[in-house]
XYZ file of C-alpha atoms in Angstrom:
427
model
C -8.121 -15.122 -22.471
C -11.763 -16.264 -23.249
C -11.813 -18.482 -20.246
C -10.654 -15.507 -17.896
C -13.512 -13.381 -19.280
C -16.054 -16.003 -18.337
C -14.483 -16.420 -14.937
C -14.557 -12.690 -14.212
C -18.120 -12.630 -15.253
C -18.901 -15.472 -12.876
C -17.056 -13.864 -10.081
C -19.128 -10.826 -10.691
C -22.226 -12.677 -10.719
C -21.167 -14.278 -7.268
C -20.766 -11.152 -5.752
C -23.666 -8.745 -6.955
C -25.186 -9.425 -10.376
C -26.772 -5.996 -10.841
C -23.680 -3.897 -9.907
C -20.865 -5.339 -11.945
C -21.729 -4.653 -15.580
C -18.484 -4.741 -17.514
C -17.443 -1.864 -19.645
C -17.573 -2.246 -23.435
C -14.044 -2.173 -24.750
C -13.040 -0.702 -27.995
C -11.465 -3.030 -30.573
C -8.098 -1.176 -30.739
C -6.454 -2.472 -27.524
C -4.429 -5.439 -26.611
C -6.327 -8.872 -26.332
C -6.353 -8.713 -22.621
C -8.260 -5.281 -22.434
C -11.563 -6.676 -21.629
C -10.508 -8.968 -19.018
C -8.305 -6.193 -17.487
C -11.026 -3.638 -17.361
C -13.644 -6.127 -16.040
C -11.327 -7.119 -13.257
C -10.397 -3.606 -12.366
C -14.060 -2.393 -12.408
C -15.153 -5.381 -10.141
C -12.508 -4.559 -7.523
C -13.242 -0.794 -7.576
C -17.001 -1.298 -7.416
C -16.414 -3.000 -4.009
C -16.052 -0.594 -1.241
C -13.040 -1.768 0.961
C -12.233 1.271 3.270
C -9.507 0.258 5.736
C -11.081 -1.936 8.227
C -13.908 -3.082 5.996
C -11.969 -5.120 3.432
C -13.888 -8.346 3.744
C -15.935 -8.306 0.571
C -12.835 -7.559 -1.678
C -11.049 -10.396 0.025
C -14.047 -12.787 -0.692
C -14.168 -11.613 -4.380
C -10.517 -12.377 -4.856
C -11.094 -15.681 -3.217
C -13.769 -16.588 -5.616
C -11.733 -15.138 -8.547
C -8.655 -17.358 -7.708
C -10.856 -20.405 -7.233
C -12.399 -20.076 -10.550
C -9.040 -19.862 -12.109
C -8.002 -22.997 -10.521
C -5.490 -21.203 -8.271
C -5.107 -22.496 -4.710
C -5.967 -19.677 -2.332
C -6.241 -19.055 1.573
C -7.613 -16.309 3.539
C -5.636 -15.205 6.572
C -7.710 -13.586 9.119
C -6.461 -10.738 11.111
C -6.877 -11.530 14.791
C -9.740 -9.780 16.529
C -7.149 -7.994 18.909
C -5.566 -6.329 16.054
C -8.775 -5.542 14.089
C -9.692 -2.008 13.978
C -12.725 -2.443 11.640
C -16.316 -3.510 12.090
C -16.062 -6.661 9.821
C -13.827 -9.657 9.582
C -10.627 -8.848 7.750
C -8.470 -11.254 5.651
C -5.179 -11.242 3.686
C -5.518 -13.179 0.588
C -2.724 -15.681 -0.204
C -2.773 -17.411 -3.535
C -0.714 -19.746 -5.699
C -1.133 -20.300 -9.505
C -1.401 -24.121 -9.000
C -4.241 -26.218 -8.340
C -2.713 -27.635 -5.190
C -0.965 -25.337 -2.623
C 2.784 -26.016 -3.088
C 4.370 -28.032 -0.156
C 7.463 -25.868 -0.397
C 7.336 -22.325 1.340
C 10.361 -21.071 -0.736
C 9.563 -18.920 -3.817
C 11.544 -17.022 -6.344
C 8.840 -14.228 -6.405
C 6.211 -12.704 -4.333
C 3.619 -10.448 -6.206
C 1.923 -8.244 -3.592
C -0.222 -5.233 -3.220
C -3.089 -4.037 -0.870
C -6.964 -4.008 -1.212
C -7.832 -1.415 1.324
C -8.449 2.303 0.363
C -8.763 5.582 1.917
C -12.231 7.165 2.635
C -14.530 8.221 1.299
C -16.014 5.683 -1.196
C -16.189 7.112 -4.762
C -18.287 5.110 -7.324
C -16.642 3.743 -10.499
C -16.852 6.114 -13.432
C -15.623 6.225 -17.064
C -15.175 9.436 -18.893
C -16.220 10.149 -21.602
C -19.172 7.725 -21.837
C -19.460 5.414 -24.799
C -16.940 2.844 -26.267
C -13.656 2.397 -24.092
C -10.480 3.667 -25.759
C -7.055 4.051 -24.504
C -7.720 7.504 -23.513
C -10.820 6.790 -21.426
C -10.398 7.923 -17.991
C -11.368 5.546 -14.984
C -12.123 7.236 -11.919
C -13.246 5.993 -8.411
C -11.860 5.233 -4.952
C -9.135 2.673 -5.340
C -9.085 3.017 -9.143
C -5.308 4.110 -8.706
C -4.397 3.143 -5.309
C -4.035 0.237 -5.384
C -6.611 -1.768 -7.249
C -5.146 -0.828 -10.587
C -1.837 -2.496 -9.390
C -3.930 -5.586 -8.332
C -5.700 -5.823 -11.588
C -2.621 -5.203 -13.735
C -0.674 -7.706 -11.618
C -3.099 -10.587 -12.171
C -3.556 -10.101 -15.793
C 0.166 -9.905 -16.431
C 0.783 -13.047 -14.383
C -2.237 -14.696 -16.295
C -0.614 -13.808 -19.617
C 2.809 -15.249 -18.793
C 1.316 -18.472 -17.278
C -0.846 -18.904 -20.562
C 2.119 -18.499 -22.836
C 4.153 -20.839 -20.554
C 6.827 -18.069 -20.199
C 7.267 -18.894 -16.506
C 6.789 -21.826 -13.957
C 3.750 -21.441 -11.793
C 5.572 -22.964 -8.844
C 7.961 -20.010 -8.747
C 5.395 -17.517 -7.713
C 3.126 -16.674 -4.837
C 0.480 -13.950 -4.530
C -0.289 -11.866 -1.450
C -2.942 -9.111 -1.127
C -3.290 -7.440 2.303
C -5.380 -5.206 4.271
C -4.676 -2.231 6.272
C -1.846 -0.613 4.224
C -3.393 2.640 4.241
C -3.432 2.947 8.048
C -1.078 0.752 10.176
C 0.280 -1.769 7.803
C -1.261 -4.466 9.859
C -1.845 -6.854 7.096
C 1.573 -7.204 5.916
C 2.907 -7.007 9.413
C 0.653 -9.942 10.571
C 1.608 -11.921 7.368
C 5.116 -11.327 8.280
C 4.671 -12.314 11.874
C 3.028 -15.535 11.026
C 5.307 -16.486 8.368
C 8.415 -15.977 10.612
C 7.276 -17.797 13.725
C 6.990 -21.216 12.410
C 9.000 -22.678 15.350
C 6.909 -20.622 17.788
C 3.408 -22.155 18.201
C 1.960 -19.627 20.705
C -0.109 -16.771 19.400
C 0.351 -13.264 20.315
C -3.084 -13.335 21.930
C -2.842 -16.789 23.584
C -3.658 -20.198 22.138
C -1.932 -22.100 19.345
C -0.866 -20.708 15.966
C -2.493 -22.076 12.994
C -1.079 -25.116 11.279
C -1.164 -23.232 8.026
C 1.479 -20.800 9.199
C 4.695 -21.275 7.283
C 8.138 -19.769 7.136
C 7.731 -18.344 3.659
C 10.809 -17.093 1.841
C 11.111 -15.192 -1.313
C 14.113 -14.188 -3.425
C 12.311 -11.166 -4.589
C 8.976 -9.254 -4.231
C 7.213 -6.873 -6.497
C 5.080 -4.514 -4.561
C 2.199 -2.765 -6.493
C 1.768 0.936 -5.643
C 1.082 4.038 -7.966
C 4.397 5.101 -9.406
C 3.264 6.437 -12.698
C 4.710 3.157 -14.258
C 8.142 3.954 -13.204
C 10.337 1.820 -11.190
C 10.844 3.312 -7.825
C 14.254 3.337 -6.447
C 12.872 3.547 -2.859
C 10.892 5.884 -0.779
C 11.237 8.076 2.243
C 10.753 6.764 5.778
C 8.197 7.949 8.255
C 7.689 8.470 11.954
C 4.365 10.000 13.557
C 4.318 11.684 16.882
C 2.572 14.129 19.242
C 3.998 17.167 20.901
C 2.385 18.158 24.232
C 2.769 21.598 25.835
C 1.507 22.293 29.200
C 1.077 25.728 30.649
C -0.891 27.653 33.367
C -4.594 28.936 32.925
C -5.499 32.466 33.810
C -7.240 35.595 32.540
C -5.996 36.798 29.083
C -5.730 40.446 30.504
C -2.967 39.284 32.918
C -0.620 37.231 30.776
C 2.096 37.508 33.376
C 0.085 35.514 35.738
C -0.210 32.494 33.451
C 1.665 30.602 30.989
C 0.371 30.031 27.437
C 0.684 26.372 26.377
C -0.226 27.554 22.833
C 2.650 29.977 22.807
C 5.198 27.606 23.879
C 3.821 24.964 21.327
C 4.198 27.498 18.539
C 7.687 28.378 19.276
C 8.687 24.687 19.373
C 6.977 24.131 16.076
C 8.614 27.028 14.324
C 12.035 25.759 15.641
C 11.198 22.310 14.169
C 10.125 23.669 10.761
C 13.268 25.705 10.503
C 15.818 23.062 11.455
C 17.506 20.643 9.209
C 16.198 17.315 10.329
C 18.199 15.334 7.713
C 18.633 15.033 3.930
C 20.206 13.053 1.304
C 20.775 13.200 -2.391
C 18.319 10.380 -3.229
C 15.543 11.415 -1.097
C 15.938 15.086 -0.611
C 14.964 16.756 2.690
C 13.134 15.311 5.654
C 9.782 17.135 5.665
C 7.196 17.790 8.666
C 3.651 18.078 8.401
C 1.686 19.590 11.336
C -1.547 17.560 10.823
C -3.624 18.498 13.902
C -3.384 21.365 16.343
C -5.348 21.425 19.600
C -5.034 23.832 22.401
C -7.039 26.395 24.645
C -10.776 26.692 25.598
C -11.672 30.348 24.829
C -9.992 33.441 23.428
C -9.940 35.274 26.688
C -8.487 32.309 28.702
C -4.646 31.588 28.693
C -4.399 28.062 27.503
C -3.386 25.469 29.896
C -2.602 22.681 27.535
C -1.994 22.219 23.816
C -0.772 19.564 21.326
C 0.285 19.062 17.758
C 0.174 15.688 15.814
C 3.120 15.368 13.387
C 3.750 13.070 10.312
C 7.427 13.256 9.332
C 8.880 11.917 6.200
C 12.418 10.817 6.793
C 14.953 11.331 4.159
C 18.321 10.305 5.742
C 19.913 7.479 7.790
C 19.223 3.742 7.562
C 15.853 2.108 7.190
C 16.214 0.723 10.821
C 17.504 3.934 12.545
C 16.764 6.902 10.228
C 13.469 7.862 12.082
C 15.246 7.593 15.575
C 17.809 10.206 14.410
C 14.899 12.716 13.592
C 13.099 11.981 16.823
C 16.214 12.575 18.823
C 16.829 16.024 17.102
C 13.161 16.994 17.766
C 13.572 16.156 21.477
C 16.729 18.253 21.648
C 14.578 21.190 20.078
C 11.930 20.774 22.744
C 14.493 20.737 25.566
C 15.959 24.017 24.283
C 12.638 25.642 23.778
C 10.998 24.866 27.191
C 12.107 21.550 28.919
C 9.504 21.902 31.587
C 6.552 22.632 29.326
C 7.151 20.332 26.361
C 7.089 16.553 26.026
C 6.411 14.161 23.169
C 5.207 10.720 22.239
C 6.291 8.735 19.225
C 4.772 5.930 17.486
C 7.597 3.911 15.855
C 8.601 4.315 12.116
C 11.453 3.720 9.778
C 14.028 5.535 7.658
C 14.365 5.607 4.088
C 13.519 2.488 2.083
C 15.646 1.093 -0.804
C 14.261 -0.790 -3.842
C 15.973 -2.172 -6.803
C 15.462 -0.036 -9.866
C 18.230 -0.952 -12.220
C 16.113 -2.801 -14.795
C 16.486 -2.185 -18.534
C 13.439 -0.483 -20.055
C 12.105 1.337 -17.142
C 12.156 5.058 -16.101
C 12.886 5.520 -12.259
C 11.609 7.612 -9.570
C 11.789 8.071 -5.896
C 8.525 8.216 -3.630
C 7.771 10.412 -0.659
C 5.096 8.160 0.595
C 5.076 5.010 2.785
C 4.324 1.572 1.477
C 4.337 -2.065 2.860
C 7.884 -2.700 1.612
C 9.470 -2.278 5.156
C 6.720 -4.274 6.755
C 7.633 -7.445 4.876
C 10.194 -9.262 6.734
C 13.015 -11.339 5.072
C 16.089 -11.202 2.986
C 14.762 -10.412 -0.385
C 15.079 -7.871 -3.275
C 12.337 -5.370 -3.284
C 10.595 -3.747 -6.437
C 8.198 -1.083 -6.435
C 5.986 -0.408 -9.471
C 2.432 0.371 -10.544
C 0.074 2.533 -12.570
C -1.299 5.877 -11.750
C -0.105 8.828 -9.808
C 0.093 9.153 -6.016
C -0.783 12.946 -6.650
C -4.583 12.019 -7.240
C -4.617 8.699 -5.308
C -6.220 10.091 -2.204
C -8.091 12.892 -3.725
C -11.798 13.388 -5.091
C -10.237 13.016 -8.609
C -8.467 9.798 -8.097
C -8.307 8.162 -11.498
C -6.134 6.941 -14.667
C -6.375 6.266 -18.256
C -6.874 2.989 -19.820
C -3.539 3.078 -21.539
C -1.977 3.602 -18.068
C -3.459 0.097 -16.883
C -2.246 -1.567 -20.081
C 1.127 -0.057 -19.851
C 1.288 -1.467 -16.309
C 0.425 -4.903 -17.503
C 3.426 -4.901 -19.985
C 5.460 -3.375 -17.256
C 4.726 -6.142 -14.693
C 5.278 -8.873 -17.344
C 8.577 -7.486 -18.082
C 9.527 -7.121 -14.434
C 8.280 -10.725 -13.579
C 10.434 -11.944 -16.374
C 13.442 -10.032 -15.337
C 13.180 -11.258 -11.606
C 12.692 -14.863 -12.704
C 15.471 -14.565 -15.284
C 13.323 -15.798 -18.195
C 14.281 -13.246 -20.740
C 12.231 -10.527 -22.450
C 8.486 -10.421 -23.099
C 6.869 -9.529 -26.450
C 4.717 -6.543 -25.944
C 1.132 -6.928 -27.373
C 0.266 -4.602 -30.189
C -2.423 -2.130 -29.288
C -2.397 1.412 -28.659
C 0.285 1.279 -25.906
């Protein structure tokens, strides 16, 4: 692991010498603690809000090159780029030369974008790092903790020759927190090898390959439990159209707000689907707009919804929910109400029957449904989603270290290489 420490320090220097001091670890942890915390800090220190992930991708590119991995940056086409900078997915292989084969037993993947606002890296309390030290900052959980733990786990297994490097491919994508564009673009390119025309005209890259994986491990905050799956999602807008008028004479107009409120009340009180594993389908009314003044009957109104889908198939579950809501709108006021929907998917199943892991079911979305192909999906990572997007995003050192051991165990399970010996520290 000494070589990895040197490489991490070099990567830090290449990015910004002043900003990337490594925390001083305590001596009671596993041998990889220094490397893990250094990598995690370097990643969190780089602001990478969705749309501005370029620096994080370039850091990983340098990191992989210094470890003698082969690495590629997969640029997101300008027509799909919602950010102000160039955006790259990072593809890597733990071999000095990129494998000629596009078939791998395992894909290890997570995302490098984070939600706003940027929050600086911090450890609490100050002083020597222990297993109970709290590490906070934007991305410290979601999902740079997974990225760091995945890479250290893989490095440990390769160093001990427990796995073959030719069995594994790495993928770290942009845009998971918004549209999933990074994983969708990777899937689009890797499944169009026989189609050489780009979506935006011109020729496809000669580097595009039909990548296939037997299994994929997705890194997301699951509290170091193996997720059996997660709810689906669909997003939509409900529009209400009324007739403006003086509020003193409501009989002469039609309140778009009133019609919208009645429809939303009906939606919230309707069973939109449930299942034993995923619970109830839930509706979040995220944005309400309507009216121009208190004394004017509102002419138009709208509500933006995010719906977590708990029933049906991954392919059709969200469509069932949309159909039920459209029926509600029709029954409430067919003339005044309309809706617009932006795709989605039903509940997503992941494999969770692995010895030694507690299990859970997530209510948030991931990139699992955005990766095309016939593979087995695993969802696992350190930290809690309950703090992931908040001002208090953070996790303890022992959570990161537990994740390293969890990823090692999971990788060995997927590759059929037997059990891993857990390092003795304070896990």
